[in-house]
PDB file of C-alpha atoms in Angstrom:
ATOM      1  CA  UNK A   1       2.717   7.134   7.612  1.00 69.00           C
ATOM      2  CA  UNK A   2       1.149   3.874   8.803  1.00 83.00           C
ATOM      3  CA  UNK A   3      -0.540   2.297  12.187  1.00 92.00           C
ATOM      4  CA  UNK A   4       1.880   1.090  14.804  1.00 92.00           C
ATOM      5  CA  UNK A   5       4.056  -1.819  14.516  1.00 90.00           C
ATOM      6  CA  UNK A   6       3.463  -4.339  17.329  1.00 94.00           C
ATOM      7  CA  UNK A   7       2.429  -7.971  18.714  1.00 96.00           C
ATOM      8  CA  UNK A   8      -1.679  -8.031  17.681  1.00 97.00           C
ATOM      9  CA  UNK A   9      -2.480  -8.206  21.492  1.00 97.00           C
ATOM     10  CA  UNK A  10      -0.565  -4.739  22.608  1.00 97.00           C
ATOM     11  CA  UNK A  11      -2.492  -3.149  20.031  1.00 98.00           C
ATOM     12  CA  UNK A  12      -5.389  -0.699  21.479  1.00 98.00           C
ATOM     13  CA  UNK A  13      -8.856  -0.320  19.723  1.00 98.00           C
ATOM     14  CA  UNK A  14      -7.983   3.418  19.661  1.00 98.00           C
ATOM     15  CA  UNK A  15      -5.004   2.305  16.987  1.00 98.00           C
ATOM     16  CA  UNK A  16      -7.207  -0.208  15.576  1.00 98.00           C
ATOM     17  CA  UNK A  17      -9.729   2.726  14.959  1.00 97.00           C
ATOM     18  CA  UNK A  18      -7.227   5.514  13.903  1.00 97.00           C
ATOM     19  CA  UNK A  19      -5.738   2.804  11.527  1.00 97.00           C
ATOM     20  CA  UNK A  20      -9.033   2.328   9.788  1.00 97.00           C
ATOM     21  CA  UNK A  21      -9.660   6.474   9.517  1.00 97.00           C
ATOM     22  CA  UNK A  22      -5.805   7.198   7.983  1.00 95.00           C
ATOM     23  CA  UNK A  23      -5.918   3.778   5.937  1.00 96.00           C
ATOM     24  CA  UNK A  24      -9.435   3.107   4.844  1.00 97.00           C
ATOM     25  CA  UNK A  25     -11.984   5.915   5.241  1.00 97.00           C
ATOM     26  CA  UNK A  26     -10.427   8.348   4.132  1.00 95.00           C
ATOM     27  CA  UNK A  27     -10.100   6.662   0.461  1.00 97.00           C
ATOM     28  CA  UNK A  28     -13.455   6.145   0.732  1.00 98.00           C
ATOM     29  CA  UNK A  29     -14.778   9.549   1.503  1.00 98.00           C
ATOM     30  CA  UNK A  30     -12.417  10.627  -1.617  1.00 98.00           C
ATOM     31  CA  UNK A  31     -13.732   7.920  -3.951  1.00 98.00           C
ATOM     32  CA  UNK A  32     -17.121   8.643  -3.250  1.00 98.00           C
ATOM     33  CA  UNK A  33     -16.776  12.557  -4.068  1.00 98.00           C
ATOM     34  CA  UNK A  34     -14.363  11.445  -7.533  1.00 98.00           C
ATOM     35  CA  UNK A  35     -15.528   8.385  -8.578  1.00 98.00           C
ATOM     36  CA  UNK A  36     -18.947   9.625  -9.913  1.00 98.00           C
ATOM     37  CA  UNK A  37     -17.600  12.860 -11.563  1.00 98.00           C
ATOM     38  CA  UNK A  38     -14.945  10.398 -13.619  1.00 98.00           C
ATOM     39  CA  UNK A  39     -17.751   7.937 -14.586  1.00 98.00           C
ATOM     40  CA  UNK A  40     -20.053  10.781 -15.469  1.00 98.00           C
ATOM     41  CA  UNK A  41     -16.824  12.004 -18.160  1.00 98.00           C
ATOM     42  CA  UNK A  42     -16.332   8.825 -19.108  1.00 98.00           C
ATOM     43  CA  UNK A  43     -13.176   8.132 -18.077  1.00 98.00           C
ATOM     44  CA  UNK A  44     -10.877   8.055 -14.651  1.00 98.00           C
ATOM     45  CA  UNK A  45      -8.229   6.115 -12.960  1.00 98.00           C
ATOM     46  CA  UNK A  46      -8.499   5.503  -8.998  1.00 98.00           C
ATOM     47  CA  UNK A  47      -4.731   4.437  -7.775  1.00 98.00           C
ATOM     48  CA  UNK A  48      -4.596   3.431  -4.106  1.00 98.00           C
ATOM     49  CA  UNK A  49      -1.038   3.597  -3.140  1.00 96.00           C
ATOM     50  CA  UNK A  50      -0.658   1.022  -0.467  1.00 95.00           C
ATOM     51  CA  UNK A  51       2.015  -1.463   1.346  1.00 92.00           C
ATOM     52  CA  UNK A  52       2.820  -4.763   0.243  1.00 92.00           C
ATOM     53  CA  UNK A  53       1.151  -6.139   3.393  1.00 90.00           C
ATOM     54  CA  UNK A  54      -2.195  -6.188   1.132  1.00 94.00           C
ATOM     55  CA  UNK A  55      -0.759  -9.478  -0.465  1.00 92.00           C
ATOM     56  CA  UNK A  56       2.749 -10.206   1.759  1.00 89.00           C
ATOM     57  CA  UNK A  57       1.087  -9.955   5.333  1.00 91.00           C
ATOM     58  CA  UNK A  58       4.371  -9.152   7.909  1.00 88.00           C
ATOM     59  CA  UNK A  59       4.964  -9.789  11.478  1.00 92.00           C
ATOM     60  CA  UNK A  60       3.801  -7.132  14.277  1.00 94.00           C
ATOM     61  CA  UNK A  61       1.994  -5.735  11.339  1.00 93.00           C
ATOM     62  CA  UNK A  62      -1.672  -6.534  12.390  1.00 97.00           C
ATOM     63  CA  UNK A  63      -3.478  -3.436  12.091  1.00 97.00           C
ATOM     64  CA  UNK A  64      -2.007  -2.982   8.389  1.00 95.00           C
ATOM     65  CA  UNK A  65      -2.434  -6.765   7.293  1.00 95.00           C
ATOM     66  CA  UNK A  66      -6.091  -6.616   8.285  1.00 96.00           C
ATOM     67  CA  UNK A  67      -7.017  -2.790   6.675  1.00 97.00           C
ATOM     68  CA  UNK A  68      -5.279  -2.505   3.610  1.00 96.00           C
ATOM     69  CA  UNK A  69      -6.763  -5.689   2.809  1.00 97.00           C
ATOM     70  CA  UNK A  70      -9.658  -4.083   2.728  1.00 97.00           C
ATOM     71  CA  UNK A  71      -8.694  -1.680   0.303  1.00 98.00           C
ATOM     72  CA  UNK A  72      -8.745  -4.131  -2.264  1.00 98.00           C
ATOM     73  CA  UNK A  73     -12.634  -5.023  -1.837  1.00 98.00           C
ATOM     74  CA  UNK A  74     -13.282  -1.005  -2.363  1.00 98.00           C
ATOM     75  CA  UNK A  75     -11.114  -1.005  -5.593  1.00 98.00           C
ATOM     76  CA  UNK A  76     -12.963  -4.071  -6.741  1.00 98.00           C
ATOM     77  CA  UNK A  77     -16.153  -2.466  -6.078  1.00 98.00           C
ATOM     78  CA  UNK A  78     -15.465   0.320  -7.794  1.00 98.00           C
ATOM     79  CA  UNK A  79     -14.430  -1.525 -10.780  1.00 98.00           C
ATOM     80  CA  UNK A  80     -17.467  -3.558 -10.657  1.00 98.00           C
ATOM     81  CA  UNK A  81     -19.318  -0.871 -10.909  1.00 98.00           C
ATOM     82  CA  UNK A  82     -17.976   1.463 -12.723  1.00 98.00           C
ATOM     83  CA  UNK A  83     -15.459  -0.175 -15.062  1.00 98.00           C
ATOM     84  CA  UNK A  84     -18.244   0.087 -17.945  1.00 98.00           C
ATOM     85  CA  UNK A  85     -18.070   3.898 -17.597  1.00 98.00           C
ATOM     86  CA  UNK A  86     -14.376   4.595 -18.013  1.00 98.00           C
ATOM     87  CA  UNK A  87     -12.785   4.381 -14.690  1.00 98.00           C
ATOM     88  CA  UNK A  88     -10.556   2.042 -13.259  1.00 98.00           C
ATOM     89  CA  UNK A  89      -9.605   1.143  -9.867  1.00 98.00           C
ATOM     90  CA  UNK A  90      -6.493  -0.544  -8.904  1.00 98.00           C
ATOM     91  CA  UNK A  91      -3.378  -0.999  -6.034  1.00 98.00           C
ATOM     92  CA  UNK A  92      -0.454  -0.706  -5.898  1.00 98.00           C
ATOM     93  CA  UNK A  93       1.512  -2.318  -3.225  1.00 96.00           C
ATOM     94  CA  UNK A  94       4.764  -1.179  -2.596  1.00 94.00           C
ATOM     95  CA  UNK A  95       7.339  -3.025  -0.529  1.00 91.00           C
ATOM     96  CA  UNK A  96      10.421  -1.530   0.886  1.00 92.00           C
ATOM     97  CA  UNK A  97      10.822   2.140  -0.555  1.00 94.00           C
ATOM     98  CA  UNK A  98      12.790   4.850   0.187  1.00 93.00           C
ATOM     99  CA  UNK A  99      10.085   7.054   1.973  1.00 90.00           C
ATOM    100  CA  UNK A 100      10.097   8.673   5.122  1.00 89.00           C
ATOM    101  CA  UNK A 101       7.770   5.820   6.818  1.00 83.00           C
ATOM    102  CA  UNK A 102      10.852   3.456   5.822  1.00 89.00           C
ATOM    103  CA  UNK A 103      13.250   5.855   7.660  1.00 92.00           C
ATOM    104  CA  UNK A 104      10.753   5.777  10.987  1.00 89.00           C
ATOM    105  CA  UNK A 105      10.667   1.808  10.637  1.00 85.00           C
ATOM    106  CA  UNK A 106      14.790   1.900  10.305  1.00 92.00           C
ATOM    107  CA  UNK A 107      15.118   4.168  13.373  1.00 93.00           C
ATOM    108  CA  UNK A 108      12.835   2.048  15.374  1.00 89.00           C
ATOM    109  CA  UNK A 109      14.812  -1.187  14.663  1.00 91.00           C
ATOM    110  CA  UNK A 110      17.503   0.893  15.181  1.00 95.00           C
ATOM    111  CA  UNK A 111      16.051   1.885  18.787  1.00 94.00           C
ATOM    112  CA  UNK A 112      15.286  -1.831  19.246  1.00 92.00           C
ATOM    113  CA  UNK A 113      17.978  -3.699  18.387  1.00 94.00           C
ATOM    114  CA  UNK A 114      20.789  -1.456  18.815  1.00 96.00           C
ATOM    115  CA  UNK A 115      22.300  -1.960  15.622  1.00 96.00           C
ATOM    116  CA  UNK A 116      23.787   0.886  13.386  1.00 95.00           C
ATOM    117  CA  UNK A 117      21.425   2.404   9.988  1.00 93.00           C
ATOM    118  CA  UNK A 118      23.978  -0.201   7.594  1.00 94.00           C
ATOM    119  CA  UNK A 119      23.262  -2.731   9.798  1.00 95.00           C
ATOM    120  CA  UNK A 120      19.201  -2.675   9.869  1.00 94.00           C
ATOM    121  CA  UNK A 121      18.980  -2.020   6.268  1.00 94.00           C
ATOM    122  CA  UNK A 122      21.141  -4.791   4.955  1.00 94.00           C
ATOM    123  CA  UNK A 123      18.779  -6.886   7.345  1.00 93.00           C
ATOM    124  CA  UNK A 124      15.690  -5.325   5.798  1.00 91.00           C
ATOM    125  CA  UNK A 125      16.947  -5.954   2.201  1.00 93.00           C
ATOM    126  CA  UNK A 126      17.771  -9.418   2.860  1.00 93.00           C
ATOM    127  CA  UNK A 127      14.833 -10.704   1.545  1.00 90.00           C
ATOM    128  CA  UNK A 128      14.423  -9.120  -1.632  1.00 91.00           C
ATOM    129  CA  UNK A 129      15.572 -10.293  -4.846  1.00 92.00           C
ATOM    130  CA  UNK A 130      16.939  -7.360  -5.765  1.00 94.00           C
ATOM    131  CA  UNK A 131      18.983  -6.785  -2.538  1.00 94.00           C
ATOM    132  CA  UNK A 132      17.746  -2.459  -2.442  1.00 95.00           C
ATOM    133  CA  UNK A 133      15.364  -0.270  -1.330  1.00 94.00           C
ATOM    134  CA  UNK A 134      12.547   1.020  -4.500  1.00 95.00           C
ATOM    135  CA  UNK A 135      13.219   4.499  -5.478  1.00 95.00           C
ATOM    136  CA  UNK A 136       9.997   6.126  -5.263  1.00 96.00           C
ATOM    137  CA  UNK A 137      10.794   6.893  -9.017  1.00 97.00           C
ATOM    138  CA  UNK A 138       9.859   3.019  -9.391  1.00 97.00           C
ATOM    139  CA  UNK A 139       6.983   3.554  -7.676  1.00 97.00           C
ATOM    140  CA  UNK A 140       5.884   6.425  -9.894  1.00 97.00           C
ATOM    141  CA  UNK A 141       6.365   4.704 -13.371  1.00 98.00           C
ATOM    142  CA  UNK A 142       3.576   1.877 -12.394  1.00 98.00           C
ATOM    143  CA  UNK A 143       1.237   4.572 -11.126  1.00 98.00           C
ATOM    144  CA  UNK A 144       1.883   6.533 -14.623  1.00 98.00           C
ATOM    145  CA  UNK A 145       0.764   3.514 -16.496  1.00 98.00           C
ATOM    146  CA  UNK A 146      -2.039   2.505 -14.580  1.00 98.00           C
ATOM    147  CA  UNK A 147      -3.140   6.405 -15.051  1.00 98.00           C
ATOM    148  CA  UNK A 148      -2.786   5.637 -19.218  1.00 98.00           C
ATOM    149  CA  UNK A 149      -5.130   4.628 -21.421  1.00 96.00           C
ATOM    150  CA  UNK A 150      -3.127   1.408 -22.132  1.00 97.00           C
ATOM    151  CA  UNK A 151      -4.194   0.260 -18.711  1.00 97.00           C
ATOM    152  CA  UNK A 152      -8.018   0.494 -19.398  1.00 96.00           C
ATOM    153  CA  UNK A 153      -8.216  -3.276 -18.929  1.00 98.00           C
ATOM    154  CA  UNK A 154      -7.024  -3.962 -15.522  1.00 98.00           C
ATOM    155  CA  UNK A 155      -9.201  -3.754 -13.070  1.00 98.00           C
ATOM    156  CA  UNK A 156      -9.626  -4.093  -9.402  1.00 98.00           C
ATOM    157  CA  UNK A 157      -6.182  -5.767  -9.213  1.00 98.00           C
ATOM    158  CA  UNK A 158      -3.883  -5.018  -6.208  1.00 97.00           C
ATOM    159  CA  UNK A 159      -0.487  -4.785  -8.203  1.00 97.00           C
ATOM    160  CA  UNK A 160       2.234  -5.684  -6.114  1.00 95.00           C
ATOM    161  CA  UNK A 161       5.749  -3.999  -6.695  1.00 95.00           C
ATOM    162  CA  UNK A 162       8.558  -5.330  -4.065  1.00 93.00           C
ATOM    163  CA  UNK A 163      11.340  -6.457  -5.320  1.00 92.00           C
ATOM    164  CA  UNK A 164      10.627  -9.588  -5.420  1.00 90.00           C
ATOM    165  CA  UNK A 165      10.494 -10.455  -1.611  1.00 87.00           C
ATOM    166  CA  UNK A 166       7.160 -12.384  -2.332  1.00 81.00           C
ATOM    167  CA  UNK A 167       7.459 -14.129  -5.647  1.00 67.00           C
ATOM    168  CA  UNK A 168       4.484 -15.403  -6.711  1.00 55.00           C
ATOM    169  CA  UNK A 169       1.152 -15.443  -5.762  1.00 54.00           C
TER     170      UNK A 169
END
């Protein structure tokens, strides 16, 4: 799921609040009960899975341009602090993906614009280099490696994975 979609100045404090408990405290109120048990083993991996708004901000996309953001600073932290004992912390920030969050956005363009499923998706893909949708398989084979011991030396990184709809950065 994700916060609504809409202009910043629609957007009630009520979704601005609910946006901050589904998107931010509720990683931190895990990380604070896991993180210590993995540094005191000597060894963990934190993974936030996130949107590509973290780095790619998009339009009508306030509430999740301005939390996820934030996101970043508690991975960092964590690595800061706890990097030394084992654990990692890292994003990554997925872009379009085949999830059922991407099928609500679809049927609300749909809704909005009037335009059939073919329509809004060749619309949404547009932009990417690689013309598709992720499979969530995609998805899963970054999170694997961060997980591995071969990633030990990234660190508070937010690792973005869109098919190359923002290029560089």
């Amino acid at each position: 799921g994700g916060p609504p979609v809409a202009p910043f100045v629609t957007l009630p404090l009520k979704a601005w609040d609910e946006g901050y408990h589904m998107i931010v405290r509720s990683v931190v109120i895990a990380c604070q009960i896991l993180v210590p048990n993995m540094a005191a083993r000597g060894w963990g991996r934190v993974v936030m899975l996130t949107s590509s708004t973290v780095l790619n901000p998009l339009f009508n996309f306030a509430i999740s341009n301005a939390l996820r953001k934030s996101l970043l600073g508690v991975a960092q932290s964590i690595a800061q602090e706890y990097a030394s004992q084992g654990v990692s912390a890292n994003l990554v920030c997925q872009g379009l993906t085949k999830t059922k969050r991407l099928q609500s956005l679809i049927q609300t363009a749909m809704t909005n614009s009037g335009d059939d499923e073919a329509t809004v998706l060749k619309r949404m893909v547009a932009p990417l280099a690689t013309r598709r949708l992720a499979e969530p398989q995609e998805i899963a084979a970054l999170v694997a490696f961060l997980c591995s011991e071969q990633a030990s030396f990234i660190q508070g990184q937010a690792l973005l994975i869109d098919g190359g709809q923002a290029l560089s950065h």
